[in-house]
Structures are given as C-alpha cells and as structure tokens.
Coordinates of C-alpha atoms in Angstrom, one line a residue:
X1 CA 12.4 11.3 9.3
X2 CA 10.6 11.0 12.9
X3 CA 10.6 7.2 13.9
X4 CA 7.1 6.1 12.9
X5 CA 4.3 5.5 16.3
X6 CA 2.2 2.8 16.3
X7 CA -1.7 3.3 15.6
X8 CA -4.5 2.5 17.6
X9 CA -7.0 -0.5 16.1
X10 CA -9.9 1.6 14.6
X11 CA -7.2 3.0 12.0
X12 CA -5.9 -0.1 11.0
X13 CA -9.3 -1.8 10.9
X14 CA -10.3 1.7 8.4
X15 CA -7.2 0.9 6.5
X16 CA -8.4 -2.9 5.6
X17 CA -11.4 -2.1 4.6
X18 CA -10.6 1.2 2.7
X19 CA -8.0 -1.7 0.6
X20 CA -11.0 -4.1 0.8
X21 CA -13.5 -1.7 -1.0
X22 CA -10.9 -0.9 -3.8
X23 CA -12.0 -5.0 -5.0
X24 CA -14.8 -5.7 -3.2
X25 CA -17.9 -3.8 -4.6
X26 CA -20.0 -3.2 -1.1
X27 CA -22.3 -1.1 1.1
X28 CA -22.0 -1.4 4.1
X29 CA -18.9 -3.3 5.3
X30 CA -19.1 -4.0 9.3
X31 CA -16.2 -5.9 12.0
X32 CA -18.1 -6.5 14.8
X33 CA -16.3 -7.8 17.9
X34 CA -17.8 -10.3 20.1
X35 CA -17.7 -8.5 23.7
X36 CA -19.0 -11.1 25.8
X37 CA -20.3 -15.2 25.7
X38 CA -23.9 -13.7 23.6
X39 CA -23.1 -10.0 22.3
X40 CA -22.0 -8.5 18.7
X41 CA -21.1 -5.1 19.4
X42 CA -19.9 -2.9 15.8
X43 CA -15.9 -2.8 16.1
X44 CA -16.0 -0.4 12.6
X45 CA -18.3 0.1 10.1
X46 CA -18.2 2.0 6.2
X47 CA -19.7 2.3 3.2
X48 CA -22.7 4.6 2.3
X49 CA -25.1 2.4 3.9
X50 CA -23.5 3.2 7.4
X51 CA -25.2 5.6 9.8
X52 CA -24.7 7.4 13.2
X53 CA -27.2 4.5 14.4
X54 CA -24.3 1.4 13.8
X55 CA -22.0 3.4 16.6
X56 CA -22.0 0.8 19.0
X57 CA -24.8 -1.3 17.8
X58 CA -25.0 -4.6 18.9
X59 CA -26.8 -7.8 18.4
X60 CA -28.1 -10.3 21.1
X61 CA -27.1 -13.9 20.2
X62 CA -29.3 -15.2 23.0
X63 CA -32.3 -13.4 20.5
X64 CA -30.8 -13.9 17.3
X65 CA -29.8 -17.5 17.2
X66 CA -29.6 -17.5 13.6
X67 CA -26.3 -15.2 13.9
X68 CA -25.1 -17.3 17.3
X69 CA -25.2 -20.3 14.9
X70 CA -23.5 -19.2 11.6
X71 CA -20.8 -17.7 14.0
X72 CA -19.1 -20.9 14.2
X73 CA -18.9 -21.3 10.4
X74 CA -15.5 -22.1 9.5
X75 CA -16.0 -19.9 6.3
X76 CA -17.4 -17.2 4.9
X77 CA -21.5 -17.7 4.2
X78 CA -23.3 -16.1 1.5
X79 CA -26.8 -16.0 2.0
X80 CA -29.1 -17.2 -0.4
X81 CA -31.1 -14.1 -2.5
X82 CA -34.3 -16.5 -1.9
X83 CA -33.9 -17.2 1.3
X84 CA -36.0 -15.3 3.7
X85 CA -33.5 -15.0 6.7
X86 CA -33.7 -11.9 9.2
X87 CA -31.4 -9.5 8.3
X88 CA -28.4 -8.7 10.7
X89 CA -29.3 -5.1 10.9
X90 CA -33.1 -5.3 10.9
X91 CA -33.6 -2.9 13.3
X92 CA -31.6 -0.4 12.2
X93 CA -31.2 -0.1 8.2
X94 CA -34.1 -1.2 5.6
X95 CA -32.6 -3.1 3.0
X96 CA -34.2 -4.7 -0.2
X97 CA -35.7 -8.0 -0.5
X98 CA -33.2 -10.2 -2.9
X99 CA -30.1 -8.2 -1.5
X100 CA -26.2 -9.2 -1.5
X101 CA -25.5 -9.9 2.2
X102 CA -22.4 -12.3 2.9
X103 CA -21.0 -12.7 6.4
X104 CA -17.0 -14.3 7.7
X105 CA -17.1 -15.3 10.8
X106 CA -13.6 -14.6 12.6
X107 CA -12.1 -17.1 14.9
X108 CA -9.0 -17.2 17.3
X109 CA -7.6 -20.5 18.8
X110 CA -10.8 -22.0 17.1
X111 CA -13.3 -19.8 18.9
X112 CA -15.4 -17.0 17.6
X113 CA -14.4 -13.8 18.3
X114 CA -16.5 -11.5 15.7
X115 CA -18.1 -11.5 12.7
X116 CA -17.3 -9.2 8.7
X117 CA -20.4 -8.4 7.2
X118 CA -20.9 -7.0 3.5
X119 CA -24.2 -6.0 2.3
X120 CA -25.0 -4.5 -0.8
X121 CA -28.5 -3.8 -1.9
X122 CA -28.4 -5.2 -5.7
X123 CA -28.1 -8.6 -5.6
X124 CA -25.7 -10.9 -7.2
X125 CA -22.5 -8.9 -6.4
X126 CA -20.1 -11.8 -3.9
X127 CA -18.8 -14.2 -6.7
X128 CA -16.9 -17.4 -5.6
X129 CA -13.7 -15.1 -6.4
X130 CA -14.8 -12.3 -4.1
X131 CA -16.0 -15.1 -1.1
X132 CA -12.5 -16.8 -1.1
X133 CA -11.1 -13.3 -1.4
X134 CA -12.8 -12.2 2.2
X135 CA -12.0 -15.4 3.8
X136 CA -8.7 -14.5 3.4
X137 CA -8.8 -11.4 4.4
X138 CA -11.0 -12.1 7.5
X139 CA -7.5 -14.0 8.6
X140 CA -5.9 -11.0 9.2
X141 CA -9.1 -9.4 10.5
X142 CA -8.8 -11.9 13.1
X143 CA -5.4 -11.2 14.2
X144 CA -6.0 -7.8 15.2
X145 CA -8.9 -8.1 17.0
X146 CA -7.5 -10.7 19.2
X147 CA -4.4 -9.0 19.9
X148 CA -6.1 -5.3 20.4
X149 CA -8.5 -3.4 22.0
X150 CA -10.2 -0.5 20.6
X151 CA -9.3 2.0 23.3
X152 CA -5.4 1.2 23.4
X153 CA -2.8 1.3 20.8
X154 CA -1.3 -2.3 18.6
X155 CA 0.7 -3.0 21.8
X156 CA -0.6 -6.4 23.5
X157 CA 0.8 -8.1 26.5
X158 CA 1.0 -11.4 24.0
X159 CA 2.9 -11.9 20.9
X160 CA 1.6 -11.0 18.3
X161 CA 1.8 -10.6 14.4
X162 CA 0.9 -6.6 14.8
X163 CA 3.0 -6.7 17.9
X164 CA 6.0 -8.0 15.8
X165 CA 5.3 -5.0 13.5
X166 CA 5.5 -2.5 15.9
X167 CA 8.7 -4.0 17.9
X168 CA 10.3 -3.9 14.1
X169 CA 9.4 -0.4 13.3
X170 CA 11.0 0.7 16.8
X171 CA 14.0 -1.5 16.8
X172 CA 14.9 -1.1 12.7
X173 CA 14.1 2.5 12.4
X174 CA 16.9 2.7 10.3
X175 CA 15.2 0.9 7.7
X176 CA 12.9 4.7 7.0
X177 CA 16.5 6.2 6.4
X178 CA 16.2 5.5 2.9
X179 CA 12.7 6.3 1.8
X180 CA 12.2 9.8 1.7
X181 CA 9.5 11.8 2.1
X182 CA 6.8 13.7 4.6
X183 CA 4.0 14.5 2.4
X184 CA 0.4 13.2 4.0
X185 CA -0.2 11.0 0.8
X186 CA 3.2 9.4 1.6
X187 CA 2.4 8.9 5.1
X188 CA -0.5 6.9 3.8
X189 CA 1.8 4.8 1.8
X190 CA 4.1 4.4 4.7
X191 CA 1.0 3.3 7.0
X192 CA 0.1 0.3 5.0
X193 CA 3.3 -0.8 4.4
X194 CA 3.9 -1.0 8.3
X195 CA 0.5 -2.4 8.4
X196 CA 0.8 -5.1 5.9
X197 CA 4.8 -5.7 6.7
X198 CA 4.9 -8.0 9.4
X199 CA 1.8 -10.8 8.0
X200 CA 2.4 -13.0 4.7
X201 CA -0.5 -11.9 2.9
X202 CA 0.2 -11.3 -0.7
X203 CA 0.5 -7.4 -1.7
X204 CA -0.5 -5.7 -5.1
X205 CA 1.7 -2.4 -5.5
X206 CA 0.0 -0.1 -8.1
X207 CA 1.4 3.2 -9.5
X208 CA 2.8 5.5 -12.2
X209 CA 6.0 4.4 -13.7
X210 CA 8.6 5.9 -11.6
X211 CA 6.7 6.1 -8.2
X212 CA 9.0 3.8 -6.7
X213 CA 7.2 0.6 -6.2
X214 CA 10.2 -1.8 -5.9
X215 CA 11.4 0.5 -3.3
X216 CA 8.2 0.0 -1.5
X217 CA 8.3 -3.9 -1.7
X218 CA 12.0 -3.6 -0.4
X219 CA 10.5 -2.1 2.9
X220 CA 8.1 -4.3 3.3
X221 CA 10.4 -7.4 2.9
X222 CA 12.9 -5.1 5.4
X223 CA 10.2 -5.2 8.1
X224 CA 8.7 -8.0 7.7
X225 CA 10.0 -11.7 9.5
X226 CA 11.7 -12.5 6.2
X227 CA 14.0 -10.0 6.0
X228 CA 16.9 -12.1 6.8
X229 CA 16.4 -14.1 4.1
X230 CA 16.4 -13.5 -0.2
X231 CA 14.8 -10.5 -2.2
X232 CA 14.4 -11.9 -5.4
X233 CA 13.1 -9.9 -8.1
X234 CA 11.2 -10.6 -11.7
X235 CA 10.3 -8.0 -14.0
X236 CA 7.7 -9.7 -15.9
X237 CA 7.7 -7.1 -19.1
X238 CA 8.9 -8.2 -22.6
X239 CA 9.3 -12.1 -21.3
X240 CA 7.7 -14.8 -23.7
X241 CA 5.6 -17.9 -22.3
X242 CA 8.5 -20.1 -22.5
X243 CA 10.9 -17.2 -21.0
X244 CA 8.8 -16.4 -18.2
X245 CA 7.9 -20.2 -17.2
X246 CA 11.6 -20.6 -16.7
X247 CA 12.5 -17.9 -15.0
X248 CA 9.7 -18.1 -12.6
X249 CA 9.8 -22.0 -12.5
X250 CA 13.4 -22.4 -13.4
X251 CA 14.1 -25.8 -16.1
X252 CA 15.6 -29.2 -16.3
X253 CA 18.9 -30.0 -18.3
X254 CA 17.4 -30.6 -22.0
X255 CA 14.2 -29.4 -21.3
X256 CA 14.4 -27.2 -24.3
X257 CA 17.4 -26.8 -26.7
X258 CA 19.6 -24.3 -25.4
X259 CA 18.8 -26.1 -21.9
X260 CA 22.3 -27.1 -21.2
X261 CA 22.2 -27.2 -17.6
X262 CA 19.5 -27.6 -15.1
X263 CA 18.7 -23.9 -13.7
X264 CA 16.8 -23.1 -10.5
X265 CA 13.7 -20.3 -10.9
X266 CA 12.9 -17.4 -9.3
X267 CA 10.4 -19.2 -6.5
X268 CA 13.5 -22.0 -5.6
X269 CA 15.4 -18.7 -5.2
X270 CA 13.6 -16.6 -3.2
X271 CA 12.3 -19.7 -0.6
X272 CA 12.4 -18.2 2.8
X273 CA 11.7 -15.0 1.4
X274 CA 10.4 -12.4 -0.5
X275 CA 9.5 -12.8 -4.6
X276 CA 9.0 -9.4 -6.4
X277 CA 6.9 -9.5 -9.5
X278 CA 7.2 -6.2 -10.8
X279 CA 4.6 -5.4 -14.2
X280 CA 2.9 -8.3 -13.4
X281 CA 0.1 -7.1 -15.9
X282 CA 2.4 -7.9 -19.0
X283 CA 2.8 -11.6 -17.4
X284 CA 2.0 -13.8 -20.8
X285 CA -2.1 -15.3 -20.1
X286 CA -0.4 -18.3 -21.0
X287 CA 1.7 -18.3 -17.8
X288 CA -1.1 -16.8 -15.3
X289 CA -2.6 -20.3 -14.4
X290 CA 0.0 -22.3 -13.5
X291 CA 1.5 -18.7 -11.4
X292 CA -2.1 -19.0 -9.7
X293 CA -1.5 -23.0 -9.0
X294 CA 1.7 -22.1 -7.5
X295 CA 0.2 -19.3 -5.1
X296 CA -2.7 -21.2 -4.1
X297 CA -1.3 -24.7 -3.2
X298 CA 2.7 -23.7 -2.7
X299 CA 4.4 -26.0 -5.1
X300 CA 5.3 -26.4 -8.6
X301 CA 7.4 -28.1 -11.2
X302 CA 10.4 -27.1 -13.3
X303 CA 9.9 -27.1 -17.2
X304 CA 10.7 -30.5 -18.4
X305 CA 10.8 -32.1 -14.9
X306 CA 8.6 -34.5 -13.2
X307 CA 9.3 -33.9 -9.3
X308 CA 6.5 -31.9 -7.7
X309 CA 8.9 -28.8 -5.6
X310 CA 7.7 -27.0 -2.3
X311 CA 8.0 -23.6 -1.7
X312 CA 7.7 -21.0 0.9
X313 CA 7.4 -17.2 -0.5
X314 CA 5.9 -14.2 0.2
X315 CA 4.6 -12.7 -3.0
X316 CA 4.8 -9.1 -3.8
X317 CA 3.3 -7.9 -7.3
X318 CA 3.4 -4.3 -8.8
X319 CA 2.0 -2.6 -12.0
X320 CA 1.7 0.4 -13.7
X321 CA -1.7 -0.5 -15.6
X322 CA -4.7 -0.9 -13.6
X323 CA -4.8 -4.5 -13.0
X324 CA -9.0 -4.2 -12.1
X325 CA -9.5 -2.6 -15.7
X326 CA -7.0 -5.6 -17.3
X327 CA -9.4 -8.1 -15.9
X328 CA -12.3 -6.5 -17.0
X329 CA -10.9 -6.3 -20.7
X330 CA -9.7 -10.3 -20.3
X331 CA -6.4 -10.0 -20.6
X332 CA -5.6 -10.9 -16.7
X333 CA -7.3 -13.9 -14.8
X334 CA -9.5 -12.5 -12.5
X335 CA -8.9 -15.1 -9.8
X336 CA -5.1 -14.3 -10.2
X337 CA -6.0 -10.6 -9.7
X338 CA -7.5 -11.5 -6.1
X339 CA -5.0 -14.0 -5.6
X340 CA -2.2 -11.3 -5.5
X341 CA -4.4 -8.3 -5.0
X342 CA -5.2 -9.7 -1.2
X343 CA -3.6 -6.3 0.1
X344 CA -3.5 -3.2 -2.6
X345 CA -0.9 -0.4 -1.9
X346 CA -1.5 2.9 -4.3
X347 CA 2.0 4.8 -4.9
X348 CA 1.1 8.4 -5.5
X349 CA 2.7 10.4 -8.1
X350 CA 5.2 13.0 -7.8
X351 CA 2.8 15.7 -8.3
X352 CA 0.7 14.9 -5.7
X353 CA 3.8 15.0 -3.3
X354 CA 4.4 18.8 -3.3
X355 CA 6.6 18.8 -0.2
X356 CA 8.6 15.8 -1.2
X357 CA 10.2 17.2 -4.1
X358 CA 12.9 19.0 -2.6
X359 CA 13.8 16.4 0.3
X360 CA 14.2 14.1 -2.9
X361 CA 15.8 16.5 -4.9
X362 CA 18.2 17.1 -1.8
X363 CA 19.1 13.7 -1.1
X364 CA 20.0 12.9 -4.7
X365 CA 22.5 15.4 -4.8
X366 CA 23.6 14.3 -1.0
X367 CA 24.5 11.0 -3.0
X368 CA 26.1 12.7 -5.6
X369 CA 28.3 14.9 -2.9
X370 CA 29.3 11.8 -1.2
X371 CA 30.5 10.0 -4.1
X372 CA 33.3 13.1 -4.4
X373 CA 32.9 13.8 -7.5
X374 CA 30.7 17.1 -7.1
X375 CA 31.3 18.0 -3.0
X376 CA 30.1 21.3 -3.4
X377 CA 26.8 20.8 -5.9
X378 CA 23.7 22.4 -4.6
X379 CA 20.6 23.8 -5.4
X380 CA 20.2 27.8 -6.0
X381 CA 17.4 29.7 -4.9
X382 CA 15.9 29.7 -8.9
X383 CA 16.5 26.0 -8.8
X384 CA 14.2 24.7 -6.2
X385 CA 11.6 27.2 -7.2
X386 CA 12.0 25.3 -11.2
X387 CA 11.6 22.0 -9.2
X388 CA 8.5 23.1 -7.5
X389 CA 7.1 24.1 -10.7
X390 CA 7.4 21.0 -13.0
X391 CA 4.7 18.0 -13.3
X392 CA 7.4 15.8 -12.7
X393 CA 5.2 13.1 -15.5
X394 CA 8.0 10.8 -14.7
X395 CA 7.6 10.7 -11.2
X396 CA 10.2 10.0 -8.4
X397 CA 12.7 8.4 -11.7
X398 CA 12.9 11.6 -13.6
X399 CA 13.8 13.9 -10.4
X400 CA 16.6 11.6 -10.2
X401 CA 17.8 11.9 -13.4
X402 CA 17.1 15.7 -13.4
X403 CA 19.3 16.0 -10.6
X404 CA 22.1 13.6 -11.8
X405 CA 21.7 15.9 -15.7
X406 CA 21.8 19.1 -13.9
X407 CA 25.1 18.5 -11.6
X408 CA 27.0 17.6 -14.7
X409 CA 26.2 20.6 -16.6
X410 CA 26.4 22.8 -13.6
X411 CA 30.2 21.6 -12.8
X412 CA 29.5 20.5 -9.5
X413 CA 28.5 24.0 -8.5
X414 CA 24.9 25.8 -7.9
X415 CA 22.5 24.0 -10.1
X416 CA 19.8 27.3 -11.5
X417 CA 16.7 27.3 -13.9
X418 CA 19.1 26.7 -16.6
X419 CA 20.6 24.1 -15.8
X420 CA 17.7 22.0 -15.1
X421 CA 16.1 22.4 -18.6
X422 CA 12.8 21.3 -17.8
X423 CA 9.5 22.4 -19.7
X424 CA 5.9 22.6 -18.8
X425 CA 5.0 23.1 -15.1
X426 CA 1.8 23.7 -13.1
X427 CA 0.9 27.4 -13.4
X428 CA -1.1 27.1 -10.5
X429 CA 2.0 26.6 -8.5
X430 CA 4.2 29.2 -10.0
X431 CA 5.2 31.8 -6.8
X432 CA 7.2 35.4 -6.8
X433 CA 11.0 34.5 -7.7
X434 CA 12.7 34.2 -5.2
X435 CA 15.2 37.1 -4.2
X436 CA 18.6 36.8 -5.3
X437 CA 21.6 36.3 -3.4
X438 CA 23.0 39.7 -1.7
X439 CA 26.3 39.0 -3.3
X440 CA 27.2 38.3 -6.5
X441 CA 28.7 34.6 -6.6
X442 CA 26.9 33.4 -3.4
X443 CA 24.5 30.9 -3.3
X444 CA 21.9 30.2 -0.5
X445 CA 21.9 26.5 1.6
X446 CA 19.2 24.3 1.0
X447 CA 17.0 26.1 4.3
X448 CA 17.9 29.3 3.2
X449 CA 16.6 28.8 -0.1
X450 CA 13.9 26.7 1.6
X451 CA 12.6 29.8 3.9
X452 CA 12.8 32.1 0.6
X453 CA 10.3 29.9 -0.7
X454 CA 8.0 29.9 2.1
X455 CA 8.3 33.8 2.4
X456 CA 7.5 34.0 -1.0
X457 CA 3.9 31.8 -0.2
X458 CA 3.5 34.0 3.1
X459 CA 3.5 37.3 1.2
X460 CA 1.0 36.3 -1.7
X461 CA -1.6 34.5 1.0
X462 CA -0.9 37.9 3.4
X463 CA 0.4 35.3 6.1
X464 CA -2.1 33.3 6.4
X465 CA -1.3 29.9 6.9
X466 CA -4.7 27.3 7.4
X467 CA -7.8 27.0 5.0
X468 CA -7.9 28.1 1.5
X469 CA -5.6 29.9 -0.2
X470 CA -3.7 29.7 2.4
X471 CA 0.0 29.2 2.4
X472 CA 0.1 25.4 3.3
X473 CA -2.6 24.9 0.2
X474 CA -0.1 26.6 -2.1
X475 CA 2.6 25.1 -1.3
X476 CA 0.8 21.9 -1.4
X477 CA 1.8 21.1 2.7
X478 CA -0.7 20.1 6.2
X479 CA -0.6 23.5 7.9
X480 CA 1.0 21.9 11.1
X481 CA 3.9 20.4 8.8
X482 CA 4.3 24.2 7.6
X483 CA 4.5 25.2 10.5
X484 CA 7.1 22.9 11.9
X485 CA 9.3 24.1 9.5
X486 CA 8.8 27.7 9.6
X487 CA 9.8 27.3 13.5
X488 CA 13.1 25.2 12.5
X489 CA 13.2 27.8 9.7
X490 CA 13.1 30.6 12.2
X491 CA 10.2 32.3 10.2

C-alpha cells in the first residue's frame, strides 16, 4: 500500500462536518475563519441551505457588533426562537422567523479565531445534548484552523496536534502494512482514522459484524500519542450489570461473594492508553450512567470501594446495531450516545469493497504460506472469479474463514470453485469464465489470474474503461485505480 499524503484543510474541515451531520440534524452548517482584527470570511460551508453566494462570504464585525460580541463567548450560544436578533446571513439566505440557529465560537490561546454556525429552519432542533456535543467538537475545529491555512496542506511551521498526525503517518508507515485494502470506500475509512488518530476525542466505530472494527480502533491507537502505552479491550455482549461493572470498574476484596481478591478494571488497565468497547449497544442500561460519569468527569470507583480513582483513557466504542436508532427506541442513553459518538467512523461491508476481495483473499493465504504448513496454496483462475461473485454477508470474517476452509480441503494446492463451496452471489457481477490454464496441471499466479479477470471485463464493456458500463463499474474499481493495474498488469 502507497504511504498515505497528507490533505489539505478544506477536506478535513468536509470530513468533520460530514461526521457532524450523521448526529447533528442541520441546514446549513458554516466554519468561518476570522481573517483579520473585524472580518468573518466562510472557511467551509454544507447542508442544503448552502449556496454559490456563501463562497467567500464574509461578515463585518465593525457592522455587526452583535456577532463581534458573542465571538468571545466561551461556549456555544443558542439563540432564543423569540428573540428578534439579525440573522448571521441576512443578506444572503432568507430564513424563517422562530428558526434553529446556534453558534460556537472557536478560540486559540484564548482568542477568537472563527466562529461554527448551525441553522436549521424548524425550530426547536439543538437540545442541551446536541449544544455540549458541538462545543466539543468546536475543540477540534479550533485546532485546525489555527494550525492551517486553506491554500496549503496540514503541515504548519508550529507543532501541532494535525502536525503530529502527519509526522506519524510518514514515520510509522509500517503501521498500513497490516490493513489491507485500496477500494475508494476504504480510503474513506482510512482518512478519518488518520484524521481522528492523533486528538483524544472519543470515536464511535459502526459496522456489519465482521467489517473489522477492532482492527480499525488498533490503528487508531497505533497512530495516535498513546500508542506506547496499553490496548485494552471489552466486549460488552452477554455481560450482566454486575459482570460488566466489574470488569469495566474492576472490585474490592469481598465486595461480592466470589470476590476473593481485589481486581483492577478495564479503565485502571488501560490508563495511559487506549480502552476498546466493542458492542457497546448490548452494554446493560443499568451500567450506561455511571460509564457516562466516568467519561465526562475522569474518575470512578471500584464495586464495593470507597476511594474516588483517576483515570486517563482514550475511549474507543464500536457496534454493529445502529446506536442513533437504540436511542430512539430507549434502550441506549442518548447523552451516552453523544458522549462516545463525538467522532463516528462507518466500516463498509465487504460487498461494497469489490477490489478488496482478492488483496484480502491473497493475504490470508500469504499467512497461511508462511506458517509452512501449505507453501504452495494459491488461488486458481475459477477461484478468484467464485470470490468475486459471493455477497460475502459475513464481511471481511467470513473471507477469512473461506480461505482458511478452502486450503485445507484443497491440500495446500490451487484452491477452485469447488473448494470454496460458497452459495448465492451477485448476478450482476457474474463475468465470462475465465480461460483455463494452457496445460493440464498448471495453475496461474495471483496477477495472472488477476489480468484474466480484467480481460474478461474489457471484452464484455468492448474496452471501455470510464463511465457506465464501463469496465471499472463492473468490476466495482475508480477507473484510474484500473488503470494502474492494467499498466503493472501489462494489459
């Protein structure tokens, strides 16, 4: 995999508040940077209220003293529905009497430095959960834009906390070796995790079973300042109250009756470091507030003990079941769900992955060659094209176990169809089978098997490559990416 670049400041300012609006129910969502002692100039702007007219829109303090004022807030201001202030885009966009409009203004060394504004035009949509939630994430608003510029990339003469990020991703490159994949809705995934890697802002990991999501929240404890210090992980499914109060809190010696001995939890543990929650959603409601109490003021007590303890995490939270959907049907607190949800990372599935499939599929088997039990197991021709055509509802889990099935049955030699056994399939991604080998008894390598594939997707689209029905559509690949590898390919 190509050692990740660093992006330039309007991406990552589109990347917080594409995470923003997957809680935050708005508009018209603006960062506006302040560009000199009495200007507001529009840093980034989305929602469907924005228009060509907020590029580069700015707002005279000197005129609008209303703004100049609330600018040095020290929190985020919610402006009353009766309250007949001037609205921050008057000039430009019409909005509704009685409208949402809440503003954070962003500080650095204690001075202002911009302002987020979310506007919405039904009103009552910012609860107190939501206006804590953007105060928070206006903290790490503030750190990019006074370590960036909007023309260069994350690269600042002073330290920095995106700065760190970057000198990580160059100097621990290593650290990609292990996640595999090239797939654009990987590269996505990949993005926000170098994003999000290098701050201490909680991080909600959502996904299929079998995407990978402790994988994901071992990167981001690899990249981040922590990483030299404990990964401790939970799995919060099939605990009771008591069970999961002592594991996450640890207990005192006779604080229940097979309490022999006193037993540190999983927060003494990881302190330093990096806690994983993983299916945080089955977390007993019983639990939930005093997990929230913990988060929010960074100490707790054992069961059964007195002595108020300290601790100094990073939190890291996954889930298969839509955690948004669990609040609404009350079985999770909704102020634990912003608590944790501060930054949300989306694992896709397998399916959506096309191009992944057979770098995964390859290095399983790479594992299983190294191991020397199988040196010579690889994939036939018939074999990849099987691959390509399951659903894969298991996700990254059940290639694995595919693969790990399939080189016992096949001996350690060419793994085929038959071998793999699987059922189903998209029929929309069915191709021509593949030509056999010239030889009886020979089996292709991985690229030849690889360019049979992409001959096969060349010939039904007629060689066409871009746009629909083109060959990078059916195989599910950008048309640049398919490209690259014809020309390594020597197509």
């Amino acid at each position: 995999m190509n050692t990740p670049v660093p992006i330039n400041i309007d991406s990552v300012l589109e990347l917080i508040l594409t995470a923003l609006n997957d809680i935050v129910d708005y508009e018209l969502a603006v960062i506006l940077k302040k560009t000199d002692n009495s200007t507001l100039t529009v840093q980034k702007a989305m929602g469907p209220l924005k228009n060509e007219k907020m590029k580069d829109y700015s707002i005279n303090l000197g005129l609008r003293r209303d703004m100049a004022e609330k600018l040095n807030y020290p929190e985020p201001y919610l402006f009353p529905e009766e309250d007949d202030h001037e609205d921050t885009y008057e000039e430009i966009l019409d909005m509704p009497n009685g409208h949402s409009c809440l503003i954070s203004p962003l500080h650095s060394e204690g001075a202002p430095i911009g302002l987020l504004t979310l506007d919405h035009r039904q009103c009552h949509m910012f609860s107190p959960q939501i206006i804590r939630f953007v105060g928070t994430i206006s903290r790490m608003i503030e750190i990019i834009l006074s370590q960036s510029d909007a023309s260069s990339y994350l690269l600042s003469q002073q330290k920095s906390l995106l700065e760190e990020r970057n000198r990580l991703l160059t100097e621990r490159a290593e650290e990609f070796r292990s996640v595999i994949g090239e797939s654009p809705a990987w590269n996505i995934v990949l993005e926000l995790i170098r994003t999000v890697a290098a701050s201490d802002l909680p991080v909600l990991i959502q996904g299929e079973t079998g995407t990978g999501k402790e994988q994901a929240a071992q990167l981001i404890h690899r990249l981040s300042t922590r990483r030299d210090r404990p990964f401790i992980a939970l799995n919060c499914s099939a605990l009771s109250a008591g069970l999961a109060e002592s594991e996450l809190f640890g207990h005192e010696k006779g604080a229940f009756t097979s309490a022999v001995t006193q037993r540190k939890g999983r927060f003494e543990l990881a302190h330093g470091g990096t806690l994983f929650l993983d299916e945080i959603g089955d977390l007993p409601p019983e639990v939930q507030p005093k997990l929230l109490r913990t988060l929010q003021e960074g100490s707790f007590e054992r069961v059964g003990g007195e002595k108020t303890l300290r601790t100094d995490v990073r939190v890291i939270a996954a889930s298969h079941v839509n955690l948004k959907e669990a609040v609404e049907k009350g079985s999770f607190r909704e102020d634990l769900y912003y608590r944790l949800g501060v930054f949300p990372i989306g694992l896709p599935p397998l399916r959506e992955r096309g191009e992944d499939i057979i770098l995964l599929a390859e290095h399983f088997l790479d594992q299983i060659r190294t191991s020397g039990k199988y040196p010579g197991v690889n994939l036939s021709s018939d074999g990849v094209q099987s691959l390509l055509n399951h659903d894969w509802p298991g996700n990254v889990r059940e290639l694995q176990n595919v693969i790990r099935r399939a080189a016992l049955i096949a001996g350690g030699g060419s793994i085929g169809r038959k071998h793999l056994s699987l059922e189903g399939g998209n029929p929309n991604k069915s191709l021509p089978q593949l030509a056999p080998p010239e030889k009886e008894g020979a089996f292709p390598s991985l690229d030849e098997a690889m360019a049979g594939h992409i001959k096969a997707a060349l010939e039904r689209t007629k060689g066409k490559i871009y746009g629909k029905n083109g060959a990078a559509e059916l195989l599910d690949m950008k048309p640049t990416t398919l490209q690259s590898r014809m020309k390594k390919l020597g197509i």
